[in-house]
Amino acid sequence: MVQKDLQTEPESLDRVDGRPKVTGTATYSAEYAVGNLAHAVLITSTIAKGRIKNINAKAAEESPGVLAVISHLNSPGVPGYPPAKQPAEPAPVGTAFRVFYDELICFNGQPVAMVVAETLEQANHAASLITIGYEIATHQTDFEANLSKSAVALSVQRSKNSPFQDYGRGNPEAFDAAEVKIEATYTIPTQHHQPMEPHAVIAVWEGEDKLTVYDKNQGVKSAQGNLAQAFKLARENVKVNAQFIGGAFGSGIRVWPHTVAAVLAAKKLKRPVKLVLGRELMFTSVGYRPYTVQKIAIGASKNGILTAMNHEGTGQTSAYEEHLERTILATRAMYACPNVFTKYRLLNLDVNTPTWMRGPGDATGMFALESALDEMAFALHIDPLEFRLQNHADTDPERNLPWSAKSLKECYQLGAEKFSWKNRLPAPRSMQKDGMLVGYGMASSLYGFHRHPSKARAVFSRKGSVVVQSATMDIGPGTGTAMTRIASKILGVSPGKIRFDLGDSSLPDAPGQNGSSTIPSVGSAVHVACEALKTKLLKLASEIPGLNLQPDQMTIKNGRIFNLTDASGGISLSDVLKYHNLEQVEVTEESKSGAERDQYSMYSFGCHFIEVHVSPLTGEVRVKRVVTCADVGKIINYKTARSQSIGGIAGGIGMALMEASVMDHRFGRYITNDFASYHIPVYADVRQIDVIYVDKPDVHVNPIGSKGLGEIAIVGVAAAIANAVFHATGKRVRDLPITVEKLI
């Protein structure tokens, strides 16, 4: 990856967890040293719908080292599940999948049995000996073939206040009356997260009513609650640990069936059990970005003012559970348009349930919206950037509220200047270099602001060190580094003397790492906790005879307290504790939203400028250059923020050019089930990326003025690439990924 004009920030921290990760001392969920550990392997269904007629496990049970073969026939049961019906009946829509519950098959790849043995090799061998008979029912897995069966989600029908209700403002007939109109359908296939680390769990029962789980999970507190409810345990008797996570991108947001299965096995055998998903099971066990079809109709005046936008989205979900995404919501708020109408539908199929994947809903919806905006700009003979500027929303057109802060125009300006957008020739196929067609494309980006109640504990010890704790997570963005930076700046203590503890459900309450909410939520809690600790330390110092200073007359720098007007001398924080005969000073504080949510509309904004080269002979597309600019409030730590943006661009390249999970609908089975068949970007696919931030605190959103970055980094990238490909080739690809056969 060639990086030019790298911005530097002297105060940026290197990753505080970098050394344990690169030296291999970081412990991931499958790596904990637990005594008397047994190993589990899942057997999954080979049909997409029907019933299990029989399970022949005798050979497996008699195989060396096998401790148990567990299925619905002998499962000890999950206490939180209702009693199984006989004969079994499909669960009402909205019911999460219940592992080893009954003989019904809901999707291909469903866990139907599990072998537990002394070693992994013994478990794998025994699993190969099990035969299962099925009663096959007709399944439906083809999204396009069943699109007409989509409907308003049942959960939406029950809630008048759901954001997924049909929405409209203005005149429904405005599109028909528009001077210039475009209509198009955009398709995003099923896409899977595929982090480097597969999902894994170790379950340990420490007595009849105490459970410890080491799980690859993005929310240890929510997992703690879910497992406590499932196994009818006191919440405080369940401990979930996920200190290190090797990427997740949304796949770890919920407790999946394999985790419950491992807990069941450990309970049955009364010994710890480890279960690691093979790569092929990552396609059927932990969700995916749902297959989505969108229809967009845009009307505008001849001088480039939007007059109407109609956006209909249909997403895929399972037959047993509803998963809704923000697909059509951005269209309501992104641009100043008086007449906007949106609809969202779900299509229930015989597949496993989708889940949130980086930029959920908005990455999908903004691909369609920003592609359609580009198509309209072309129809109007207006520069795509100029068209967006003409229709910039100065206030939120959906909620009729002012933005808490919005510097999108500045993003456009900074990005365009860095990219040299002015050099773009407007006509498709008008730019070439080294025999390749050159295309310039751009797209806007937005993502909603989320802040959840969060707590943090801050402890200063007499030895001069600080420990800050919160039950948040780090799936890769550098959470510990950002929190260390916040604590260091407030307390005036060197980052090297600060430790941030996370990933443990016994720590103070915090939300899971999702929705770009960690910095706004947990960062705010760390801020207020460290401010409270600072106040406490200064008050203790003011009580020392001879200093003759009040707390508001003092400051802390490099672990010492000084007079605000005299930086000489001072007293160390350690000496303050020694004087009071204290080993440590501790505070725990909570931070949460207030009335500002009703007074302002809160979003992160940004834009991407992308150059592609396309072979006129083979149709091969290469992303050669990217400039991305984001308005996400105050940047806490530039190095890790920049890495977030680069990761989002890489994900967007995969979304646009490579990623598609292909299913053989004869069997309802994915045929892309490894890295050889499911393609994601590699080093050579991610070239020059310039990252720019407006870096202005949003004073209305939280005490630190910072908003989410992780999702906005990918939102709009696929559209910018598609727009660049159109500019290079004159061919508009509306169904992702953009592959060579669609261009030649």
XYZ file of C-alpha atoms in Angstrom:
744
model
C 0.000 0.000 0.000
C 1.630 3.247 -1.113
C 0.699 6.146 1.130
C 1.601 9.661 0.078
C 1.438 12.918 2.013
C 0.860 11.070 5.263
C -0.565 13.414 7.827
C 1.193 13.142 11.141
C 0.139 14.180 14.585
C 2.926 14.299 17.174
C 0.606 13.325 20.013
C -0.858 10.274 18.281
C -0.233 7.062 20.172
C 0.939 3.784 18.741
C -1.466 0.960 19.518
C -1.211 0.091 23.199
C -2.019 -3.532 22.311
C 0.322 -3.624 19.325
C 3.180 -5.432 21.031
C 1.140 -8.376 22.409
C -0.557 -8.784 19.042
C 2.585 -8.849 16.911
C 4.569 -10.953 19.396
C 1.816 -13.521 19.745
C 1.242 -13.023 23.460
C -2.321 -11.720 22.983
C -4.818 -14.409 23.990
C -7.831 -14.910 21.735
C -10.969 -16.819 22.640
C -9.707 -20.242 21.465
C -6.308 -19.851 23.131
C -7.041 -19.794 26.854
C -5.218 -22.475 28.836
C -8.043 -24.323 30.552
C -7.444 -27.644 32.281
C -9.278 -30.855 31.335
C -10.443 -29.281 28.085
C -12.651 -31.276 25.720
C -13.072 -30.444 22.037
C -16.343 -30.141 20.135
C -17.169 -30.382 16.434
C -20.513 -29.491 14.877
C -22.363 -31.625 12.352
C -24.628 -29.492 10.179
C -27.622 -30.207 7.974
C -27.190 -30.981 4.282
C -30.741 -29.915 3.407
C -32.359 -26.479 3.608
C -35.805 -27.451 4.895
C -37.463 -30.518 6.334
C -37.074 -32.816 9.331
C -34.482 -35.119 10.823
C -35.810 -38.671 10.528
C -32.956 -40.400 12.325
C -29.410 -39.933 13.586
C -27.094 -42.931 13.554
C -24.322 -42.042 15.987
C -23.391 -45.502 17.302
C -20.066 -45.721 15.453
C -19.156 -42.225 16.555
C -20.033 -42.890 20.181
C -17.805 -45.980 20.161
C -14.924 -44.137 18.493
C -11.774 -43.623 20.632
C -11.793 -40.521 22.825
C -15.435 -39.616 22.219
C -17.177 -38.259 25.314
C -20.614 -37.496 23.894
C -22.676 -37.029 20.772
C -25.316 -34.386 21.425
C -28.413 -33.656 19.338
C -32.061 -32.801 19.910
C -32.527 -36.457 20.903
C -30.447 -36.202 24.072
C -29.707 -32.531 24.671
C -29.892 -31.540 28.340
C -31.897 -28.604 27.055
C -31.570 -24.882 27.400
C -33.677 -23.856 30.403
C -34.650 -20.595 28.744
C -36.216 -22.374 25.764
C -39.915 -23.275 26.036
C -40.774 -26.983 26.192
C -40.396 -28.530 22.742
C -43.669 -29.419 21.025
C -44.312 -32.916 19.764
C -44.836 -33.097 16.916
C -42.568 -30.139 16.303
C -44.024 -26.989 14.766
C -42.205 -24.066 13.149
C -41.576 -21.280 15.633
C -43.397 -17.969 15.142
C -41.482 -15.472 13.010
C -39.279 -13.442 15.318
C -37.976 -16.419 17.298
C -34.209 -16.785 17.420
C -32.863 -20.145 16.291
C -32.862 -22.718 19.118
C -29.984 -25.173 18.861
C -30.665 -28.921 19.377
C -34.289 -28.064 20.155
C -36.280 -30.250 17.783
C -36.042 -32.138 14.499
C -37.011 -29.238 12.225
C -34.509 -27.986 9.638
C -34.630 -24.262 8.863
C -31.535 -23.824 6.655
C -28.670 -25.707 5.072
C -25.751 -25.706 7.476
C -27.926 -25.733 10.586
C -26.261 -27.441 13.587
C -27.977 -30.808 14.034
C -25.471 -32.679 16.209
C -22.179 -32.200 17.998
C -19.357 -34.571 18.841
C -17.271 -33.901 21.945
C -14.011 -35.768 22.384
C -10.709 -35.630 24.207
C -8.927 -34.193 21.158
C -9.973 -32.213 18.118
C -8.733 -34.956 15.822
C -10.844 -37.569 17.600
C -13.904 -35.302 17.419
C -13.435 -34.683 13.696
C -13.030 -38.406 12.967
C -16.100 -39.331 14.984
C -18.150 -36.630 13.279
C -17.362 -38.246 9.926
C -18.932 -41.492 11.152
C -22.367 -40.031 11.891
C -25.142 -40.517 9.332
C -28.378 -38.543 9.381
C -31.601 -39.302 7.559
C -33.876 -36.450 6.485
C -37.436 -35.927 5.362
C -36.916 -33.250 2.715
C -39.376 -30.402 2.195
C -39.423 -27.917 -0.673
C -37.239 -24.952 0.186
C -37.079 -21.394 -1.111
C -33.672 -19.712 -1.141
C -33.658 -17.793 -4.445
C -34.151 -14.110 -3.636
C -34.855 -12.918 -7.170
C -37.328 -15.737 -7.851
C -39.302 -14.980 -4.691
C -39.091 -11.190 -4.669
C -42.839 -10.804 -5.224
C -43.452 -12.516 -1.853
C -41.770 -9.761 0.154
C -43.894 -7.940 2.712
C -43.829 -5.390 5.508
C -42.037 -6.987 8.465
C -44.340 -8.235 11.201
C -42.418 -6.233 13.793
C -43.035 -3.090 11.717
C -46.718 -3.870 11.389
C -46.933 -4.015 15.181
C -45.113 -0.701 15.724
C -46.547 2.540 14.365
C -43.370 4.356 15.422
C -40.995 2.048 13.587
C -38.598 3.937 11.288
C -39.294 1.201 8.724
C -42.901 2.231 8.261
C -43.658 3.640 4.808
C -42.505 7.256 4.837
C -43.500 10.236 2.788
C -43.162 13.996 2.689
C -44.478 16.329 0.050
C -46.370 15.446 -3.104
C -46.544 11.741 -4.093
C -46.963 12.755 -7.739
C -43.885 14.990 -7.821
C -41.778 12.408 -9.629
C -44.268 12.115 -12.486
C -44.157 15.885 -12.937
C -40.350 16.178 -12.843
C -38.561 17.772 -15.804
C -35.790 15.160 -15.750
C -36.276 11.640 -14.402
C -34.223 8.516 -13.865
C -35.372 5.139 -12.571
C -33.095 2.211 -11.784
C -32.789 -0.998 -9.783
C -29.675 -1.772 -7.768
C -28.722 -5.142 -6.331
C -26.287 -6.110 -3.589
C -25.697 -9.842 -3.147
C -25.235 -11.670 0.115
C -21.817 -10.815 1.552
C -20.076 -12.458 4.499
C -17.831 -10.818 7.091
C -14.910 -13.301 6.975
C -12.516 -11.917 9.616
C -9.099 -13.542 9.891
C -9.967 -15.132 13.235
C -12.854 -17.590 12.971
C -15.453 -17.602 15.723
C -14.554 -19.744 18.711
C -15.722 -20.347 22.263
C -14.521 -22.048 25.435
C -17.272 -22.747 27.968
C -16.461 -23.486 31.613
C -19.010 -24.310 34.317
C -17.522 -23.400 37.685
C -20.208 -25.148 39.704
C -23.889 -25.723 39.022
C -24.773 -22.051 38.755
C -21.594 -20.273 37.658
C -20.514 -20.002 34.042
C -17.423 -18.516 32.405
C -17.335 -18.165 28.629
C -14.401 -17.084 26.470
C -16.167 -16.050 23.285
C -15.481 -14.032 20.164
C -18.206 -11.528 20.934
C -18.531 -7.785 20.313
C -20.621 -7.170 23.424
C -19.650 -8.987 26.620
C -22.393 -7.331 28.664
C -25.179 -8.247 26.259
C -23.732 -11.761 25.907
C -23.670 -12.055 29.674
C -27.358 -11.129 29.824
C -28.339 -13.452 26.983
C -26.523 -16.446 28.459
C -27.890 -15.748 31.925
C -31.400 -15.673 30.503
C -30.900 -18.781 28.382
C -29.541 -20.891 31.246
C -31.589 -19.206 33.983
C -28.608 -17.980 35.950
C -28.090 -14.871 38.016
C -26.463 -12.348 35.722
C -23.547 -11.845 38.099
C -22.860 -15.589 37.943
C -22.081 -15.411 34.228
C -18.717 -14.061 33.106
C -17.950 -13.411 29.439
C -14.415 -12.648 28.333
C -13.364 -11.335 24.916
C -10.226 -9.327 25.581
C -8.786 -9.779 22.087
C -10.778 -10.166 18.878
C -9.232 -10.790 15.464
C -11.763 -8.805 13.459
C -15.543 -9.200 13.465
C -17.179 -6.422 11.372
C -20.548 -7.135 13.009
C -20.419 -10.933 13.050
C -19.900 -10.953 16.820
C -22.772 -8.704 17.863
C -25.022 -11.481 19.150
C -24.751 -14.835 20.911
C -24.856 -17.432 18.132
C -26.050 -21.052 18.363
C -22.524 -22.488 18.439
C -21.824 -20.636 21.698
C -24.974 -22.027 23.290
C -24.035 -25.495 21.998
C -20.626 -25.324 23.683
C -22.208 -24.221 26.957
C -24.679 -27.115 26.700
C -21.873 -29.616 26.135
C -19.833 -28.284 29.041
C -22.890 -28.561 31.270
C -23.622 -32.123 30.162
C -20.035 -33.322 30.571
C -19.214 -31.224 33.632
C -15.916 -30.173 32.071
C -14.698 -27.286 29.875
C -15.474 -27.507 26.157
C -13.869 -25.695 23.228
C -15.622 -25.208 19.887
C -13.951 -23.508 16.899
C -15.860 -22.897 13.678
C -14.186 -24.064 10.493
C -14.034 -21.523 7.699
C -16.935 -23.180 5.868
C -19.154 -22.772 8.960
C -18.437 -19.039 8.984
C -20.832 -18.853 6.026
C -23.808 -20.367 7.860
C -23.220 -19.673 11.552
C -22.620 -15.978 12.222
C -24.772 -13.948 9.836
C -24.015 -11.898 6.730
C -24.947 -8.717 4.853
C -28.361 -9.582 3.405
C -29.141 -9.815 -0.296
C -30.929 -6.547 -1.114
C -32.735 -5.137 -4.140
C -33.490 -1.405 -4.333
C -35.564 0.621 -6.742
C -34.859 4.330 -6.940
C -36.689 7.001 -8.893
C -35.267 10.544 -8.879
C -36.740 13.666 -10.399
C -35.003 17.013 -10.854
C -35.406 20.331 -12.552
C -33.333 21.042 -15.653
C -31.068 23.328 -13.636
C -30.168 20.519 -11.227
C -32.461 20.894 -8.226
C -33.899 17.693 -6.800
C -37.687 17.632 -6.842
C -38.546 14.010 -5.973
C -36.922 10.856 -4.627
C -38.657 7.506 -4.278
C -36.654 4.693 -2.705
C -37.893 1.131 -2.198
C -35.691 -1.505 -0.589
C -36.234 -5.225 -0.052
C -33.903 -7.213 2.165
C -33.430 -10.896 2.824
C -34.064 -12.554 6.164
C -34.618 -16.070 7.493
C -37.939 -17.877 7.714
C -37.841 -17.825 11.511
C -36.467 -14.398 12.384
C -36.646 -10.809 11.117
C -33.539 -8.742 10.466
C -34.164 -5.144 9.376
C -31.594 -2.663 8.082
C -31.401 1.094 7.515
C -31.350 0.616 3.737
C -33.795 3.386 2.824
C -33.299 5.727 5.786
C -30.373 7.794 4.451
C -32.470 8.941 1.490
C -34.770 10.821 3.861
C -31.967 12.953 5.327
C -29.064 13.143 2.879
C -30.231 15.819 0.438
C -32.572 18.802 0.385
C -35.543 17.424 -1.523
C -39.153 18.418 -0.785
C -40.812 15.221 -2.012
C -39.386 11.983 -0.643
C -41.087 8.589 -0.273
C -39.540 5.366 1.009
C -40.676 1.784 1.511
C -38.909 -1.163 3.094
C -39.873 -4.815 2.747
C -38.515 -8.147 3.964
C -38.353 -11.458 2.159
C -38.347 -14.537 4.404
C -36.369 -17.420 2.915
C -35.050 -20.783 4.097
C -31.651 -19.406 5.057
C -29.958 -18.486 8.316
C -30.564 -15.033 9.752
C -28.479 -12.089 8.463
C -26.811 -9.704 10.852
C -25.174 -6.303 10.832
C -22.063 -5.958 8.684
C -19.867 -2.863 8.654
C -21.992 0.151 7.676
C -25.195 -1.938 7.974
C -28.066 -0.613 5.901
C -26.369 2.644 4.977
C -23.530 0.995 3.019
C -26.274 -0.833 1.106
C -28.653 2.090 0.712
C -26.008 4.649 -0.150
C -24.674 2.436 -2.931
C -28.042 2.801 -4.627
C -28.649 6.448 -3.718
C -25.193 7.709 -4.643
C -25.160 5.697 -7.876
C -28.551 7.158 -8.793
C -27.343 10.677 -7.956
C -24.458 10.126 -10.344
C -26.828 8.905 -13.042
C -28.973 12.017 -12.605
C -25.938 14.308 -12.718
C -24.925 12.672 -16.004
C -28.433 13.100 -17.407
C -28.354 16.784 -16.445
C -24.804 17.324 -17.801
C -23.786 18.613 -14.368
C -20.574 17.741 -12.557
C -21.398 15.101 -9.890
C -19.775 17.109 -7.112
C -21.513 20.320 -8.168
C -24.852 18.463 -8.268
C -24.413 17.349 -4.674
C -23.425 20.838 -3.561
C -26.531 22.288 -5.215
C -28.706 19.910 -3.196
C -26.856 20.056 0.102
C -29.216 19.869 3.099
C -28.427 22.743 5.466
C -30.819 21.283 8.052
C -32.239 17.793 8.471
C -35.116 17.620 5.958
C -36.585 14.551 7.652
C -36.767 15.748 11.273
C -36.807 19.509 10.579
C -34.013 20.009 13.079
C -30.626 21.712 12.838
C -27.591 19.459 12.530
C -25.531 19.199 15.706
C -22.614 19.902 13.355
C -22.087 19.360 9.663
C -18.946 20.114 7.668
C -19.795 18.064 4.580
C -19.156 21.001 2.252
C -15.696 21.309 3.750
C -15.189 17.581 3.192
C -16.130 18.048 -0.466
C -13.691 20.935 -0.788
C -10.767 19.255 0.962
C -11.296 15.960 -0.851
C -11.697 17.536 -4.275
C -8.559 19.639 -3.854
C -6.472 16.701 -2.689
C -7.791 14.475 -5.464
C -7.534 17.168 -8.177
C -11.159 16.571 -9.153
C -10.957 19.658 -11.382
C -8.898 17.622 -13.847
C -11.794 15.254 -14.494
C -13.072 15.378 -18.068
C -16.856 14.977 -18.001
C -17.395 12.531 -20.876
C -17.149 8.762 -20.240
C -14.127 7.067 -21.833
C -12.461 10.462 -22.293
C -9.491 9.804 -19.996
C -6.772 7.212 -20.600
C -3.362 6.355 -19.204
C -0.916 3.626 -20.240
C -3.528 2.004 -22.423
C -6.075 1.859 -19.596
C -9.397 3.662 -19.369
C -9.310 6.086 -16.446
C -12.375 6.951 -14.385
C -12.942 9.477 -11.608
C -15.875 8.858 -9.293
C -17.092 10.265 -6.000
C -19.847 9.694 -3.480
C -21.103 11.139 -0.226
C -21.249 9.274 3.038
C -23.276 9.520 6.216
C -24.008 7.403 9.253
C -26.240 8.034 12.236
C -24.780 9.062 15.576
C -25.235 6.570 18.407
C -24.434 7.152 22.062
C -25.387 4.638 24.746
C -25.202 4.876 28.555
C -21.714 3.819 29.599
C -19.684 3.592 32.772
C -15.958 3.740 33.423
C -13.794 3.233 36.486
C -10.552 5.179 36.915
C -7.995 4.276 39.568
C -4.781 6.133 40.445
C -2.308 4.163 42.569
C 0.431 5.411 44.842
C 2.978 3.934 42.390
C 1.980 6.605 39.884
C 0.043 4.380 37.500
C -3.545 4.668 36.292
C -5.982 1.889 35.479
C -9.131 2.724 33.536
C -11.772 0.035 33.110
C -14.945 -0.440 31.097
C -16.673 -3.512 29.663
C -16.303 -2.300 26.116
C -14.657 -4.166 23.260
C -11.978 -3.820 20.613
C -12.591 -5.628 17.326
C -9.676 -3.826 15.733
C -10.103 -0.031 15.739
C -7.782 0.574 18.696
C -10.259 1.167 21.505
C -7.674 0.819 24.246
C -5.393 3.285 22.498
C -8.108 5.944 22.146
C -9.207 5.548 25.766
C -5.617 5.773 26.948
C -5.239 9.003 24.983
C -8.363 10.478 26.567
C -7.223 9.532 30.075
C -3.687 10.812 29.518
C -4.796 14.229 28.302
C -7.194 14.756 31.199
C -5.040 13.377 34.014
C -1.704 14.721 32.813
C -0.177 11.263 33.173
C 2.107 9.657 30.581
C 0.287 7.108 28.381
C 2.936 4.567 29.336
C 1.655 4.655 32.907
C -1.974 4.060 31.931
C -3.626 0.685 31.401
C -7.077 0.336 29.909
C -8.961 -2.848 30.765
C -11.788 -4.040 28.502
C -13.463 -7.167 27.133
C -14.626 -8.522 30.498
C -18.269 -8.560 31.610
C -17.276 -7.985 35.250
C -16.112 -4.460 34.398
C -18.369 -1.363 34.511
C -21.313 -1.402 32.100
C -20.664 -0.496 28.480
C -22.349 -1.182 25.144
C -21.002 -3.614 22.599
C -18.704 -2.373 19.873
C -21.150 -1.718 17.068
C -22.855 1.156 15.317
C -19.748 3.353 15.626
C -20.825 4.053 19.200
C -17.712 3.154 21.210
C -15.862 6.468 21.179
C -19.034 8.575 21.612
C -20.306 6.337 24.440
C -17.372 4.787 26.283
C -15.030 7.647 25.412
C -17.458 10.016 27.122
C -17.567 7.769 30.199
C -13.774 7.637 30.358
C -13.728 11.417 30.002
C -16.092 12.061 32.916
C -14.443 9.391 35.078
C -10.994 10.874 34.570
C -12.309 14.376 35.177
C -13.821 13.151 38.451
C -10.556 11.437 39.393
C -8.630 14.595 38.585
C -10.979 16.654 40.760
C -10.531 14.199 43.611
C -6.747 14.286 43.338
C -6.626 18.082 43.226
C -8.887 18.285 46.269
C -6.597 15.935 48.170
C -3.631 18.088 47.168
C -5.388 21.247 48.350
C -5.625 19.704 51.830
C -1.858 19.397 52.169
C -0.460 22.141 54.452
C 1.973 24.476 52.805
C 0.629 24.279 49.272
C -1.962 26.970 49.983
C -3.764 26.285 46.735
C -7.384 25.572 45.884
C -8.261 22.923 43.278
C -9.144 25.558 40.682
C -5.667 27.045 41.072
C -3.888 23.807 40.162
C -3.143 21.737 37.096
C -1.588 18.303 36.487
C 1.235 17.678 34.050
C 3.532 14.670 33.735
C 2.174 13.191 36.949
C 2.799 16.318 39.042
C 0.509 19.020 40.382
C 1.511 22.614 39.677
C 0.245 26.084 40.399
C -1.530 27.309 37.254
C 0.681 30.388 37.247
C 3.944 28.687 38.256
C 5.188 25.594 36.425
C 8.191 25.115 38.732
C 8.428 22.649 41.575
C 5.048 21.126 42.199
C 4.196 17.904 43.974
C 3.849 14.433 42.511
C 0.499 12.704 42.543
C 2.143 9.791 44.334
C 3.239 12.100 47.147
C -0.334 13.359 47.478
C -1.504 9.799 48.131
C 1.402 9.141 50.480
C 0.509 12.195 52.542
C -3.056 10.957 52.955
C -1.851 7.381 53.568
C -3.817 6.120 50.575
C -2.802 3.239 48.334
C -5.128 4.380 45.568
C -7.896 6.778 44.636
C -10.830 5.417 42.656
C -13.942 6.776 40.941
C -16.679 5.239 38.798
C -18.794 7.500 36.613
C -21.586 7.132 34.051
C -22.156 9.173 30.901
C -25.331 9.199 28.825
C -27.332 11.311 26.409
C -29.624 14.130 27.462
C -32.105 16.449 25.816
C -29.740 17.157 22.922
C -31.156 14.190 20.983
C -34.441 16.039 20.657
C -32.837 19.365 19.806
C -30.427 18.359 17.055
C -30.063 15.833 14.275
C -26.791 13.973 14.689
C -24.795 12.270 11.940
C -21.257 11.629 10.830
C -20.600 12.855 7.280
C -17.961 12.325 4.657
C -17.094 11.713 1.024
C -14.830 9.562 -1.122
C -13.004 10.410 -4.373
C -11.746 7.379 -6.305
C -9.713 6.810 -9.449
C -10.026 3.509 -11.285
C -8.180 2.071 -14.263
C -10.104 -0.356 -16.452
C -8.612 -2.559 -19.138
C -10.506 -1.951 -22.402
C -9.586 -5.483 -23.481
C -10.314 -7.620 -20.410
C -12.565 -5.376 -18.314
C -10.272 -5.750 -15.280
C -10.842 -2.925 -12.761
C -8.100 -1.581 -10.537
C -8.633 1.021 -7.829
C -5.533 3.186 -8.211
C -6.114 6.094 -5.871
C -8.511 7.116 -3.096
C -9.021 10.336 -1.198
C -11.436 9.987 1.695
C -12.509 12.839 3.943
C -14.678 12.559 7.062
C -16.432 14.937 9.402
C -16.683 12.908 12.606
C -16.126 15.591 15.203
C -12.932 15.565 17.235
C -10.324 12.995 16.218
C -9.117 11.324 19.408
C -6.069 9.513 18.034
C -5.083 10.164 14.445
C -3.038 7.015 13.777
C -5.772 4.582 14.747
C -8.477 6.750 13.162
C -6.587 6.733 9.886
C -6.292 2.957 10.042
C -10.073 2.804 10.505
C -10.577 4.820 7.336
C -8.148 2.680 5.350
C -9.933 -0.450 6.549
C -13.270 0.977 5.468
C -11.936 1.733 1.997
C -10.552 -1.817 1.730
C -13.949 -3.192 2.725
C -15.632 -0.971 0.155
C -13.291 -2.226 -2.566
C -14.304 -5.771 -1.690
C -17.973 -4.832 -1.638
C -17.752 -3.154 -5.047
C -15.472 -5.484 -6.995
C -15.212 -8.903 -5.373
C -17.540 -10.019 -2.627
C -20.545 -12.205 -3.377
C -21.724 -15.327 -1.613
C -23.094 -17.640 -4.270
C -25.708 -20.259 -3.445
C -26.674 -23.405 -5.312
C -30.429 -23.074 -4.991
C -31.006 -26.716 -5.799
C -29.756 -27.486 -2.312
C -29.893 -24.058 -0.630
C -26.152 -24.390 -0.036
C -23.362 -21.836 -0.427
C -20.761 -22.913 -2.946
C -18.475 -20.054 -1.951
C -17.328 -21.381 1.408
C -13.618 -20.593 1.645
C -11.104 -17.887 0.739
C -10.436 -19.537 -2.607
C -14.013 -18.962 -3.749
C -15.098 -15.970 -1.649
C -12.773 -13.162 -2.650
C -11.770 -10.271 -0.416
C -9.187 -7.545 -1.095
C -5.532 -8.335 -0.539
C -2.576 -5.995 -0.225
C -2.180 -5.529 -3.993
C -5.837 -4.450 -4.337
C -5.520 -1.531 -1.906
C -3.282 1.143 -3.331
C -2.776 4.823 -2.526
C -5.206 6.108 0.120
C -5.135 9.660 1.419
C -7.151 10.242 4.580
C -8.372 13.693 5.590
C -10.390 14.755 8.635
C -12.136 18.048 9.245
C -11.377 17.491 12.962
C -13.803 19.971 14.501
C -15.420 19.019 17.820
C -19.195 18.624 17.721
C -19.974 20.390 20.989
C -23.573 19.147 21.108
C -23.144 15.387 20.962
C -21.061 14.513 24.046
C -18.311 15.839 26.356
C -15.503 14.898 23.974
C -17.114 16.252 20.790
C -16.409 13.049 18.866
C -18.686 10.986 16.605
C -18.426 7.529 15.052
C -15.960 6.717 12.265
C -15.964 2.953 11.744
C -19.130 2.676 9.647
C -18.849 5.905 7.657
C -15.452 4.734 6.422
C -17.147 2.146 4.163
C -20.464 3.882 3.425
C -20.430 5.268 -0.128
C -17.190 3.586 -1.222
C -18.914 1.043 -3.482
C -20.918 3.822 -5.131
C -17.811 5.950 -5.716
C -16.140 2.962 -7.415
C -19.216 2.217 -9.528
C -19.380 5.874 -10.540
C -15.688 5.849 -11.462
C -16.163 2.678 -13.518
C -19.013 4.340 -15.422
C -16.848 7.396 -16.071
C -14.053 5.149 -17.350
C -16.154 2.830 -19.510
C -19.568 4.372 -20.110
C -21.134 1.201 -18.643
C -23.337 1.522 -15.583
C -23.192 -1.564 -13.369
C -26.069 -1.630 -10.899
C -25.649 -5.133 -9.501
C -22.581 -5.745 -7.355
C -19.892 -6.884 -7.553
C -18.557 -5.180 -10.684
C -16.855 -8.073 -12.458
C -15.208 -8.344 -15.856
C -18.137 -10.130 -17.517
C -20.318 -7.093 -16.763
C -17.890 -4.769 -18.551
C -16.890 -6.648 -21.697
